[in-house]
Short mmCIF file of C-alpha atoms in Angstrom, two decimals:
data_model
loop_
_atom_site.label_atom_id
_atom_site.label_comp_id
_atom_site.label_asym_id
_atom_site.label_seq_id
_atom_site.Cartn_x
_atom_site.Cartn_y
_atom_site.Cartn_z
CA MET A 1 -0.25 34.68 -9.38
CA SER A 2 -2.66 32.00 -10.38
CA ILE A 3 -5.23 30.63 -8.09
CA LEU A 4 -5.89 27.02 -7.93
CA LYS A 5 -9.68 26.32 -7.67
CA THR A 6 -10.81 23.16 -5.72
CA TYR A 7 -14.06 21.51 -6.33
CA SER A 8 -15.84 19.04 -4.10
CA LEU A 9 -18.08 16.42 -5.45
CA ASP A 10 -20.88 14.80 -3.53
CA TRP A 11 -21.56 11.15 -4.60
CA GLU A 12 -24.44 8.84 -3.88
CA VAL A 13 -23.81 5.07 -3.53
CA ASN A 14 -26.15 4.38 -6.34
CA ASP A 15 -24.46 6.87 -8.67
CA PRO A 16 -23.82 5.40 -12.19
CA ILE A 17 -20.13 6.21 -11.82
CA PHE A 18 -19.99 3.33 -9.32
CA ASP A 19 -21.60 0.84 -11.65
CA PHE A 20 -18.87 -1.58 -12.08
CA ASN A 21 -17.79 -4.97 -10.76
CA LEU A 22 -14.84 -5.50 -8.57
CA LEU A 23 -12.70 -8.56 -7.93
CA GLY A 24 -10.06 -8.70 -5.33
CA PHE A 25 -6.88 -10.78 -5.58
CA LYS A 26 -4.51 -12.11 -2.88
CA THR A 27 -1.24 -13.21 -4.44
CA CYS A 28 2.29 -13.97 -3.58
CA ILE A 29 3.42 -11.75 -6.54
CA ASN A 30 4.16 -8.39 -4.97
CA LYS A 31 5.42 -6.49 -8.10
CA ASP A 32 2.65 -5.22 -10.06
CA TYR A 33 4.37 -5.71 -13.43
CA ASP A 34 5.13 -9.33 -12.54
CA PHE A 35 1.52 -9.91 -11.61
CA VAL A 36 0.28 -8.34 -14.95
CA PHE A 37 2.73 -10.51 -16.81
CA TYR A 38 1.32 -13.55 -15.05
CA LEU A 39 -2.24 -12.63 -15.85
CA ASN A 40 -1.51 -11.83 -19.39
CA LYS A 41 0.25 -15.14 -19.88
CA ASN A 42 -2.22 -17.31 -18.07
CA CYS A 43 -5.46 -15.57 -18.84
CA LYS A 44 -4.86 -14.36 -22.43
CA PHE A 45 -5.12 -10.69 -21.50
CA ASN A 46 -3.07 -7.83 -22.82
CA PHE A 47 -2.94 -5.37 -20.00
CA LYS A 48 -0.93 -2.19 -20.56
CA ARG A 49 0.30 0.32 -18.04
CA VAL A 50 -1.72 3.44 -18.08
CA ASN A 51 -1.60 6.71 -16.02
CA ASP A 52 -1.10 6.01 -12.38
CA GLN A 53 -3.84 6.90 -9.75
CA GLN A 54 -2.50 9.64 -7.47
CA ILE A 55 -3.96 10.43 -4.17
CA ILE A 56 -2.75 13.34 -2.10
CA GLU A 57 -3.21 13.05 1.64
CA ASP A 58 -1.59 15.18 4.30
CA GLY A 59 0.71 16.72 1.68
CA ILE A 60 2.00 13.34 0.52
CA THR A 61 1.33 12.11 -2.98
CA TYR A 62 0.64 8.44 -3.01
CA ILE A 63 0.85 6.57 -6.35
CA PHE A 64 -1.06 3.40 -7.37
CA SER A 65 -0.33 1.55 -10.60
CA ILE A 66 -3.07 0.95 -13.08
CA TYR A 67 -3.10 -1.50 -15.95
CA ARG A 68 -5.87 -1.56 -18.60
CA PHE A 69 -7.16 -4.07 -21.11
CA PHE A 70 -9.73 -3.38 -23.74
CA HIS A 71 -11.13 -6.24 -25.87
CA GLU A 72 -11.92 -4.80 -29.24
CA LYS A 73 -14.45 -7.56 -30.20
CA THR A 74 -16.51 -7.52 -27.09
CA LYS A 75 -15.87 -3.91 -26.03
CA GLN A 76 -14.95 -5.16 -22.61
CA LYS A 77 -12.82 -2.97 -20.34
CA LEU A 78 -10.79 -4.32 -17.56
CA GLU A 79 -8.68 -2.37 -15.19
CA LEU A 80 -6.24 -3.92 -12.75
CA ILE A 81 -5.36 -1.56 -9.82
CA SER A 82 -2.80 -2.05 -7.01
CA ASN A 83 -4.18 -1.74 -3.55
CA PHE A 84 -0.96 -0.57 -2.20
CA SER A 85 0.87 2.62 -3.15
CA PHE A 86 4.44 2.76 -4.09
CA PRO A 87 6.46 3.58 -0.82
CA GLN A 88 7.01 7.15 -0.24
CA THR A 89 10.08 8.22 1.72
CA ILE A 90 9.25 10.94 4.29
CA HIS A 91 12.03 12.98 6.06
CA GLU A 92 11.20 13.73 9.56
CA ASN A 93 12.85 16.60 11.58
CA ASP A 94 14.64 17.79 8.44
CA SER A 95 17.26 15.07 8.93
CA PHE A 96 18.55 12.71 6.26
CA PHE A 97 18.68 9.97 8.94
CA ASP A 98 15.24 10.43 10.25
CA GLN A 99 13.31 9.04 7.24
CA ILE A 100 10.47 6.64 7.09
CA GLU A 101 8.62 4.96 4.21
CA LYS A 102 4.83 5.34 4.06
CA VAL A 103 2.39 3.22 2.07
CA LYS A 104 -1.29 3.99 1.61
CA ILE A 105 -4.00 1.33 1.06
CA LEU A 106 -6.35 2.23 -1.73
CA ILE A 107 -9.37 0.38 -0.24
CA PRO A 108 -8.74 -0.13 3.41
CA GLU A 109 -11.98 -2.09 3.98
CA TYR A 110 -10.28 -4.84 1.77
CA LYS A 111 -6.58 -4.40 2.80
CA TYR A 112 -6.14 -8.15 2.67
CA TYR A 113 -6.14 -8.02 -1.19
CA ASN A 114 -3.11 -6.89 -3.21
CA TYR A 115 -4.84 -6.02 -6.40
CA PHE A 116 -8.42 -5.27 -7.69
CA LEU A 117 -9.86 -6.03 -11.15
CA LYS A 118 -12.44 -3.40 -12.08
CA SER A 119 -14.76 -4.42 -14.82
CA ASP A 120 -17.74 -2.83 -16.50
CA VAL A 121 -19.21 -6.26 -17.45
CA ILE A 122 -19.80 -9.47 -15.57
CA LEU A 123 -16.96 -11.92 -16.15
CA ASP A 124 -17.88 -15.38 -17.36
CA GLU A 125 -17.60 -18.70 -15.56
CA GLU A 126 -14.63 -19.83 -17.70
CA PHE A 127 -12.59 -16.89 -16.35
CA TYR A 128 -13.18 -17.93 -12.72
CA ILE A 129 -12.44 -21.57 -13.42
CA ASN A 130 -9.14 -20.52 -15.06
CA LEU A 131 -8.24 -18.19 -12.09
CA GLY A 132 -8.97 -21.07 -9.65
CA ASN A 133 -6.25 -23.21 -11.41
CA LEU A 134 -3.59 -20.42 -11.01
CA LYS A 135 -1.07 -21.53 -8.21
CA ASN A 136 0.17 -17.98 -7.59
CA ILE A 137 -3.28 -16.51 -6.69
CA TYR A 138 -4.08 -17.55 -3.24
CA LYS A 139 -7.58 -16.14 -3.09
CA PHE A 140 -9.85 -14.08 -5.41
CA SER A 141 -13.31 -12.85 -4.55
CA GLU A 142 -15.98 -10.54 -5.82
CA ILE A 143 -16.11 -7.35 -3.79
CA ASN A 144 -19.34 -5.91 -2.48
CA ILE A 145 -18.75 -2.28 -3.25
CA ASP A 146 -21.67 -1.28 -0.91
CA LYS A 147 -19.31 -2.12 1.96
CA ILE A 148 -16.73 0.37 0.83
CA LYS A 149 -16.99 3.98 2.14
CA ILE A 150 -17.81 6.57 -0.49
CA LYS A 151 -14.50 8.37 0.17
CA ASN A 152 -12.59 5.09 -0.67
CA LEU A 153 -14.85 4.31 -3.68
CA GLU A 154 -13.76 7.67 -5.12
CA ASN A 155 -10.30 6.12 -5.33
CA LEU A 156 -11.62 3.75 -7.98
CA ILE A 157 -12.64 6.66 -10.29
CA LEU A 158 -9.58 6.35 -12.47
CA PRO A 159 -7.91 8.75 -14.91
CA THR A 160 -8.64 8.05 -18.58
#
């Protein structure tokens, strides 16, 4: 019988692991792959799907999609993260008919946003001007990560 060891990490808000910029998007495009296609086409990115972020809560595994773009010339890394998990079907009372779908919000403090763009560099003004011209993005805004609880900030530490 193997024993699974569990480790707990204590983070500080000013920890270097949280040294990134975060941009929130509110859009009418609900499917992550459609939104990535839209950004790739209109912002000249080349986001690719990478390993999902998995968060286990109350025995339920919630899965959040992640897309990554790495610009070889500038060494700039961008990650697009869904703020809503894929729906998980839960069977209650061991009955096929008593089932519900649960969705988890990655960053509840900013539940208004569908997606987040995580960046290790400051994005240029031309990028923001281009975003402002896109019709399917209703709102975008820089996120103050100091207003996010540490527990939720941990959700943004993504698998490599």
